[in-house]
Short mmCIF file of the N, C-alpha and C atoms (twelve columns), coordinates in Angstrom:
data_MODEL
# 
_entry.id   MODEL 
# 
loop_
_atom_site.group_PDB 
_atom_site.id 
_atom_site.type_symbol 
_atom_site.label_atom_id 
_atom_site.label_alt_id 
_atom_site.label_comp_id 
_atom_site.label_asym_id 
_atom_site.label_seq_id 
_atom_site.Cartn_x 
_atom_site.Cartn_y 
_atom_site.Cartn_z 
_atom_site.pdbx_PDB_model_num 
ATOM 1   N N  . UNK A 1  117.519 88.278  81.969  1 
ATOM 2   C CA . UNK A 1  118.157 89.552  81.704  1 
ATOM 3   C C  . UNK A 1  117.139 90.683  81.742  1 
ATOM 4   N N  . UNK A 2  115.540 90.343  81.163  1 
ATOM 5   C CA . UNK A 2  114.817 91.647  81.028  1 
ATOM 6   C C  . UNK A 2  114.685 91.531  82.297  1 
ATOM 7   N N  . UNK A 3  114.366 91.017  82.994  1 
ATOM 8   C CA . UNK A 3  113.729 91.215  84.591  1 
ATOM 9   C C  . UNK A 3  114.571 91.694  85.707  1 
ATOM 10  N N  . UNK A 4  116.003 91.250  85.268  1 
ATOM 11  C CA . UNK A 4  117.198 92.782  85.713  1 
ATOM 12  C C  . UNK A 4  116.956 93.539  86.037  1 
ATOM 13  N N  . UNK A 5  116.908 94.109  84.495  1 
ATOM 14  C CA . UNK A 5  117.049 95.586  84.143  1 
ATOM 15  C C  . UNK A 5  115.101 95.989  84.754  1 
ATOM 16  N N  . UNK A 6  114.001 95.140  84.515  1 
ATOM 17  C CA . UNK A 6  113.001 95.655  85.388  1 
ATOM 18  C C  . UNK A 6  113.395 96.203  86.405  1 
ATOM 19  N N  . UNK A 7  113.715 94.499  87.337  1 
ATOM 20  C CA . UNK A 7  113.806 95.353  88.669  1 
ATOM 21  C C  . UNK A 7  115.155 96.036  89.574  1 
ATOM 22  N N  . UNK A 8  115.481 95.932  88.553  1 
ATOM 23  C CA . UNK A 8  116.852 97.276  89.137  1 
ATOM 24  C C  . UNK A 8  115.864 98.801  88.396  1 
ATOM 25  N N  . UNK A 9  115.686 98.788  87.966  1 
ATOM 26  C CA . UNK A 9  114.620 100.869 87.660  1 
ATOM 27  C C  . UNK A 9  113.636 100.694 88.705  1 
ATOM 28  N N  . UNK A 10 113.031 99.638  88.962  1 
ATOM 29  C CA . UNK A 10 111.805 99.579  90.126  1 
ATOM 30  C C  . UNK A 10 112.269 99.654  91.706  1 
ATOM 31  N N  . UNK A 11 113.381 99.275  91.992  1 
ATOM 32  C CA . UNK A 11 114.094 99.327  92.906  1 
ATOM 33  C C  . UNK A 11 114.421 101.017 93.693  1 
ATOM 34  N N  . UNK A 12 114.256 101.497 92.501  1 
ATOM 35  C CA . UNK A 12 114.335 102.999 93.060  1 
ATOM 36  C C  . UNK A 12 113.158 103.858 92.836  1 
ATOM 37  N N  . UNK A 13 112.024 103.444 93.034  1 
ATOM 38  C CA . UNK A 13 110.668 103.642 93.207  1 
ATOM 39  C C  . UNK A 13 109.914 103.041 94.388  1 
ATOM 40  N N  . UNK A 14 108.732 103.529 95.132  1 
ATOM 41  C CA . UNK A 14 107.694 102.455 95.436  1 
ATOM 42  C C  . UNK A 14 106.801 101.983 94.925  1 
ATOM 43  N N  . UNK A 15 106.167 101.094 95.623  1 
ATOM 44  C CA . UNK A 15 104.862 100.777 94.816  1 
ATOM 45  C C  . UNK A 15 103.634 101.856 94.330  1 
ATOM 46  N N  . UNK A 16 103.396 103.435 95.539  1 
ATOM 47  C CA . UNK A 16 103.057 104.603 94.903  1 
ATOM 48  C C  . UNK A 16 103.413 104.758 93.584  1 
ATOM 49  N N  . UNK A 17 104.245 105.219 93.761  1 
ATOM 50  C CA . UNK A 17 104.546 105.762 92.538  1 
ATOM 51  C C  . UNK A 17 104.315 104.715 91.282  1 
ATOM 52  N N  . UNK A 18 104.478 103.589 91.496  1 
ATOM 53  C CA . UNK A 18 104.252 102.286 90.243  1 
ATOM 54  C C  . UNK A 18 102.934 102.186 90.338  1 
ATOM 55  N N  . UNK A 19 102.138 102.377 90.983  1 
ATOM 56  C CA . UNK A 19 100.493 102.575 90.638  1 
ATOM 57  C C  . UNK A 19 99.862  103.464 89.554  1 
ATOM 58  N N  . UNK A 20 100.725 105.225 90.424  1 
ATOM 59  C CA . UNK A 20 100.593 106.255 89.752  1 
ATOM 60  C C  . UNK A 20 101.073 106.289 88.556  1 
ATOM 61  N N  . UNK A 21 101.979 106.047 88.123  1 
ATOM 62  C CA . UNK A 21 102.556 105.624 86.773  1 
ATOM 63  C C  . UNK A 21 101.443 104.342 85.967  1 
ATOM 64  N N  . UNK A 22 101.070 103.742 86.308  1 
ATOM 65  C CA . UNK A 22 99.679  102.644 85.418  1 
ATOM 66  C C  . UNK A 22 99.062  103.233 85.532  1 
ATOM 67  N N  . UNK A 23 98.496  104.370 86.302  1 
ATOM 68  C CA . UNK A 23 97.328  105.295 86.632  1 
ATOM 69  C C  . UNK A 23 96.704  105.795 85.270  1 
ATOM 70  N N  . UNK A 24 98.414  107.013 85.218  1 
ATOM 71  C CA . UNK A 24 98.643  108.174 84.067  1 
ATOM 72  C C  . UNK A 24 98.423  107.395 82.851  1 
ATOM 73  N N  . UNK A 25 99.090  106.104 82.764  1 
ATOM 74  C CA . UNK A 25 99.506  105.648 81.483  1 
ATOM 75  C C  . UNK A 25 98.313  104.909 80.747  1 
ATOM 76  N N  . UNK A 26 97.208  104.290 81.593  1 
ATOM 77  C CA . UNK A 26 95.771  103.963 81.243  1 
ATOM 78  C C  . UNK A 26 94.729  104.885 81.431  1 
ATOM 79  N N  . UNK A 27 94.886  106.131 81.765  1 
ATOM 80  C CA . UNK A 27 94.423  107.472 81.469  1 
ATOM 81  C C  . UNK A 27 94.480  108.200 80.479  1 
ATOM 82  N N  . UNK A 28 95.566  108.550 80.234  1 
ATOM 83  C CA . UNK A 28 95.947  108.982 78.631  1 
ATOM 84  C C  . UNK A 28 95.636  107.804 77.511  1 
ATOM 85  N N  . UNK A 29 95.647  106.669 77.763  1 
ATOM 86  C CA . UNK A 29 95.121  105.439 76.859  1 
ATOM 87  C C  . UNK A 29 93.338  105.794 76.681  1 
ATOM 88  N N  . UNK A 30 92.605  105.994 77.725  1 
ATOM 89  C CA . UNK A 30 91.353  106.185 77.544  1 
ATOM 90  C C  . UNK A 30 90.529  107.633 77.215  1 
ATOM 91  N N  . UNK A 31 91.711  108.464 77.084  1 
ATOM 92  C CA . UNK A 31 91.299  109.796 76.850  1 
ATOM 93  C C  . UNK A 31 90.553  109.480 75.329  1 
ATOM 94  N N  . UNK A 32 91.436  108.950 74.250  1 
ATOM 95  C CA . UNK A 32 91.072  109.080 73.362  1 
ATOM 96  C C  . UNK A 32 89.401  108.146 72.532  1 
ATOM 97  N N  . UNK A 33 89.371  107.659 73.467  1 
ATOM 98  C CA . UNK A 33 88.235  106.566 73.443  1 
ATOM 99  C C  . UNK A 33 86.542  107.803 73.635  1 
ATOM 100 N N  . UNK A 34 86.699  108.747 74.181  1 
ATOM 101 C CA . UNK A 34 86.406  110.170 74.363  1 
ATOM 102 C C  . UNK A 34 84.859  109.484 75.355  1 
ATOM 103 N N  . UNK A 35 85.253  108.644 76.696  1 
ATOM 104 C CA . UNK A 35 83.509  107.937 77.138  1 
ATOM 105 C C  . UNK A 35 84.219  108.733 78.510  1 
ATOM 106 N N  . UNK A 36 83.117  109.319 79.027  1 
ATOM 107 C CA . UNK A 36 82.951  109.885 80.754  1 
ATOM 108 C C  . UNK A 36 83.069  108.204 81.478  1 
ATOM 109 N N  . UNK A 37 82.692  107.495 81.061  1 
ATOM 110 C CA . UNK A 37 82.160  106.144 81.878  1 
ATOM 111 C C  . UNK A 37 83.148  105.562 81.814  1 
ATOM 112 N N  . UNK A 38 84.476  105.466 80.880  1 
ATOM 113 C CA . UNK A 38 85.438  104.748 81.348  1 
ATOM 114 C C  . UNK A 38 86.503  105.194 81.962  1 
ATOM 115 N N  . UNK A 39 86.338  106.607 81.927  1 
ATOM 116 C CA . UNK A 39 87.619  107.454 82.552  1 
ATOM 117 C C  . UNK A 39 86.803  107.045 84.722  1 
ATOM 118 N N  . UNK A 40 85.444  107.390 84.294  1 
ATOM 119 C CA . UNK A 40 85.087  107.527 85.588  1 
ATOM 120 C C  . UNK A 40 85.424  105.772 86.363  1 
ATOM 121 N N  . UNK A 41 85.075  105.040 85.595  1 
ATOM 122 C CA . UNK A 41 85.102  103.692 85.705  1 
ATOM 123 C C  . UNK A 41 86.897  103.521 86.650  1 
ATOM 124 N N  . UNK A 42 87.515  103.783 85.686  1 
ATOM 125 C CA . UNK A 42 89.090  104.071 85.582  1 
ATOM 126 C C  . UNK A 42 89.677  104.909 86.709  1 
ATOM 127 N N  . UNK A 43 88.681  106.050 87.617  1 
ATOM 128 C CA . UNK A 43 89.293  106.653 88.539  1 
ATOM 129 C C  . UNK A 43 88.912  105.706 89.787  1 
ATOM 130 N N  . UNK A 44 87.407  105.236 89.658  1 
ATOM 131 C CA . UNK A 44 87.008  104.514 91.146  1 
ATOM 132 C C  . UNK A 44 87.973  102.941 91.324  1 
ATOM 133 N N  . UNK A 45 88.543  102.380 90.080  1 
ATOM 134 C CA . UNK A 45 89.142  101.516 90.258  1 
ATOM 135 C C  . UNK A 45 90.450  102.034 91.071  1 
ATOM 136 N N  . UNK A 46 90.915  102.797 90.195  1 
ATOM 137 C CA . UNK A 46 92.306  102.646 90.952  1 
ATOM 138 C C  . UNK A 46 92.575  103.890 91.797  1 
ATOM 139 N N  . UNK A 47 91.286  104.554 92.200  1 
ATOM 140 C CA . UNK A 47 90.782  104.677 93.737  1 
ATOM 141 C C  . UNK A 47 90.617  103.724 94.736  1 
ATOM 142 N N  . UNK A 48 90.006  102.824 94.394  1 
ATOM 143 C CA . UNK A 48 90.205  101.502 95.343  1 
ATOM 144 C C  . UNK A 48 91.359  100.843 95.799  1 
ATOM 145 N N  . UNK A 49 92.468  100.754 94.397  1 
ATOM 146 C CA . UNK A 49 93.737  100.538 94.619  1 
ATOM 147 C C  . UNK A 49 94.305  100.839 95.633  1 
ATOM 148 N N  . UNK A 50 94.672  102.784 95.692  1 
ATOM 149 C CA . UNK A 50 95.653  103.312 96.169  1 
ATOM 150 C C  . UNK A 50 95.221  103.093 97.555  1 
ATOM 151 N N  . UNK A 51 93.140  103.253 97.648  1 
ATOM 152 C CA . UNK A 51 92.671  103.045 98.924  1 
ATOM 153 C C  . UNK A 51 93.227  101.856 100.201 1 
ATOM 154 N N  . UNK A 52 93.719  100.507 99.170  1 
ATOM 155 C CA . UNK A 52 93.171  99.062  99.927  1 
ATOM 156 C C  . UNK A 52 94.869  99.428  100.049 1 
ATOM 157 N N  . UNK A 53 95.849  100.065 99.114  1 
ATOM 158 C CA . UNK A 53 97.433  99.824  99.346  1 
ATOM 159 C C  . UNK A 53 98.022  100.119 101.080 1 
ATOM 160 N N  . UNK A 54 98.730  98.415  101.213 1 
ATOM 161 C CA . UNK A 54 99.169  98.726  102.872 1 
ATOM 162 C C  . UNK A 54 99.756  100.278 102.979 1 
ATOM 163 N N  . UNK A 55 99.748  101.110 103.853 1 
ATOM 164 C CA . UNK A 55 100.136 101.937 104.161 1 
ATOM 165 C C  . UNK A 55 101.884 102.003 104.645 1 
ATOM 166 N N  . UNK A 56 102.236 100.396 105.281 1 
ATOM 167 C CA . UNK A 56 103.373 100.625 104.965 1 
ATOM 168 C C  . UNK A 56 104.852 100.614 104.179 1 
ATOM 169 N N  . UNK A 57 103.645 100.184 102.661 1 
ATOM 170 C CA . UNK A 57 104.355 100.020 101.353 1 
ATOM 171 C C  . UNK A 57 104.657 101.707 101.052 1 
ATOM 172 N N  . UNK A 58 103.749 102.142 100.912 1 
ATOM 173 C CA . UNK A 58 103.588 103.489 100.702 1 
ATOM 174 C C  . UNK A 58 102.858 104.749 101.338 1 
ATOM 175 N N  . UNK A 59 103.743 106.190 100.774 1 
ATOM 176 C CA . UNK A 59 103.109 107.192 101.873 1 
ATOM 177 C C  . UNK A 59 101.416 107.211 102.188 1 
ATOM 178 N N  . UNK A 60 101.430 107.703 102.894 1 
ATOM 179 C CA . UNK A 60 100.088 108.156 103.348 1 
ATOM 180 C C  . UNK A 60 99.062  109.287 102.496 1 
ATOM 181 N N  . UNK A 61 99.799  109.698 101.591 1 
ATOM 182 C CA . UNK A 61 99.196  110.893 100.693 1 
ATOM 183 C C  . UNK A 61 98.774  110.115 99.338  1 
ATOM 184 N N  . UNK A 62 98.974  109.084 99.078  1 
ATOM 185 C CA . UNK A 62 98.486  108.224 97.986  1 
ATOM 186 C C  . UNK A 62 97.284  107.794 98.746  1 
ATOM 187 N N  . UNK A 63 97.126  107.229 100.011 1 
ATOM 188 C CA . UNK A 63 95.145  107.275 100.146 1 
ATOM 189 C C  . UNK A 63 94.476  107.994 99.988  1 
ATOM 190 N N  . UNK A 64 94.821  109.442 100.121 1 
ATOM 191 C CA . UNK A 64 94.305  110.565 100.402 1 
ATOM 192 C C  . UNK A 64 93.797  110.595 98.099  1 
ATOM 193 N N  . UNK A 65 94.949  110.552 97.864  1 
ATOM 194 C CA . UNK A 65 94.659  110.205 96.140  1 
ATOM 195 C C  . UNK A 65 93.598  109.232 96.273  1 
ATOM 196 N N  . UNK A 66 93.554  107.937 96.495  1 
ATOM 197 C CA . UNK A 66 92.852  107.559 96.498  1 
ATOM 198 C C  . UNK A 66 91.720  107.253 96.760  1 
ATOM 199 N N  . UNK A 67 90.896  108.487 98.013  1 
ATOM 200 C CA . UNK A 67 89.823  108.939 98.258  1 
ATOM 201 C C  . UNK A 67 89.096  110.080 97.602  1 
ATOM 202 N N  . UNK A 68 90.117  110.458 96.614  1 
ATOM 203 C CA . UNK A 68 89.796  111.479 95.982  1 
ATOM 204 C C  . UNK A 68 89.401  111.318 94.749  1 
ATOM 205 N N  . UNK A 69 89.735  110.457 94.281  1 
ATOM 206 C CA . UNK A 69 89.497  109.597 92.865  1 
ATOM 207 C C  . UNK A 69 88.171  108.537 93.086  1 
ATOM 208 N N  . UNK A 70 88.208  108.231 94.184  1 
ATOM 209 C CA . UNK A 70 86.855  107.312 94.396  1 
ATOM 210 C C  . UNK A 70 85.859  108.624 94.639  1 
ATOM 211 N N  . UNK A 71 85.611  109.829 94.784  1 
ATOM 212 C CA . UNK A 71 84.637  110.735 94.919  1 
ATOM 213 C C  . UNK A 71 84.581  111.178 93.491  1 
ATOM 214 N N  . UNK A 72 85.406  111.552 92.900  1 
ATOM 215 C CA . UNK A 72 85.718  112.106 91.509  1 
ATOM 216 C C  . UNK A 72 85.174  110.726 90.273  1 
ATOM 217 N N  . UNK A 73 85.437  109.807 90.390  1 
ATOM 218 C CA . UNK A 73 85.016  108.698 89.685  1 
ATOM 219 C C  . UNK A 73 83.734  108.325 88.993  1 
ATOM 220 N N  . UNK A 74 82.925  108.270 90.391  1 
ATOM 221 C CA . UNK A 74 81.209  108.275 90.259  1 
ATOM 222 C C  . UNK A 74 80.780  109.914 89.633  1 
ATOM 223 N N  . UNK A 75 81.144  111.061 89.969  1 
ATOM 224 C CA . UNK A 75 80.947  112.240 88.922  1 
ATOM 225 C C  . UNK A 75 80.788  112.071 88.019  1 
ATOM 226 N N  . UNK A 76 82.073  111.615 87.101  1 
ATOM 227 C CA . UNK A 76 82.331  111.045 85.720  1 
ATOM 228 C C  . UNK A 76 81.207  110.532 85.207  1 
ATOM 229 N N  . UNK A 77 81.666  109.499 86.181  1 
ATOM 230 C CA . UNK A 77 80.277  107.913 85.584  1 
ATOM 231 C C  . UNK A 77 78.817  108.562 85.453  1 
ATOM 232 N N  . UNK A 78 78.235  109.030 86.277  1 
ATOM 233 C CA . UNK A 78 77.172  109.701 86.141  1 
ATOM 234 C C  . UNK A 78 76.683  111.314 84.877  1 
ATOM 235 N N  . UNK A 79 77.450  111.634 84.732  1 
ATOM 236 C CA . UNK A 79 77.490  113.097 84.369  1 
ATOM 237 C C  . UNK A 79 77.687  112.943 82.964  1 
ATOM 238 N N  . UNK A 80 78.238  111.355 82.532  1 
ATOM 239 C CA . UNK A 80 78.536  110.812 80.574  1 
ATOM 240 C C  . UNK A 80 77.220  111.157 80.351  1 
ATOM 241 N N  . UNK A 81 77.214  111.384 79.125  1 
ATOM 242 C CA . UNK A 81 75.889  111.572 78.402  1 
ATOM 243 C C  . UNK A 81 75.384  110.610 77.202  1 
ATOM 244 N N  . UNK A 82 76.211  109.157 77.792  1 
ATOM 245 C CA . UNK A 82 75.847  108.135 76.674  1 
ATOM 246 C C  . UNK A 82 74.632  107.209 77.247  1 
# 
C-alpha cells in the first residue's frame, strides 16, 4: 500500500526533479551543522549525480546544474576555515 501511494506522486515527476528535491532536502539538513566542507562536499556530490544522470531520463538543464555545483563545491570545500 505505501509503495502505491509512493509511486503514484513519483509518477508525475522525473528523476530531475527527484534528485533536486534530495538535493534541497540534505541541504537545508546541513545548513545547520554550520561546516563550508560539508555543504561543499554535498554540492560536488550531487554535482556528479545530476552530471553522470542519462540525459534521456532527464532535461538537459539539470547537467548544466550539475556542472555548476561541481565548480561551486570545491569553493566551499576550500574557502571553510576549519
Amino acid at each position: 500500500m505505501l509503495l502505491q501511494i509512493i509511486d503514484s506522486f513519483l509518477l508525475n515527476y522525473n528523476v530531475g526533479q527527484a534528485l533536486l528535491l534530495g538535493f534541497v532536502v540534505l541541504t537545508l539538513g546541513a545548513i545547520p551543522l554550520g561546516s563550508r566542507r560539508i555543504l561543499g562536499i554535498n554540492f560536488v556530490v550531487f554535482g556528479l549525480i545530476f552530471a553522470l544522470t542519462p540525459t534521456d531520463l532527464v532535461p538537459v538543464h539539470y547537467l548544466f546544474l550539475g556542472i555548476t555545483l561541481m565548480v561551486i563545491g570545491p569553493m566551499l570545500y576550500v574557502t571553510a576555515n576549519e
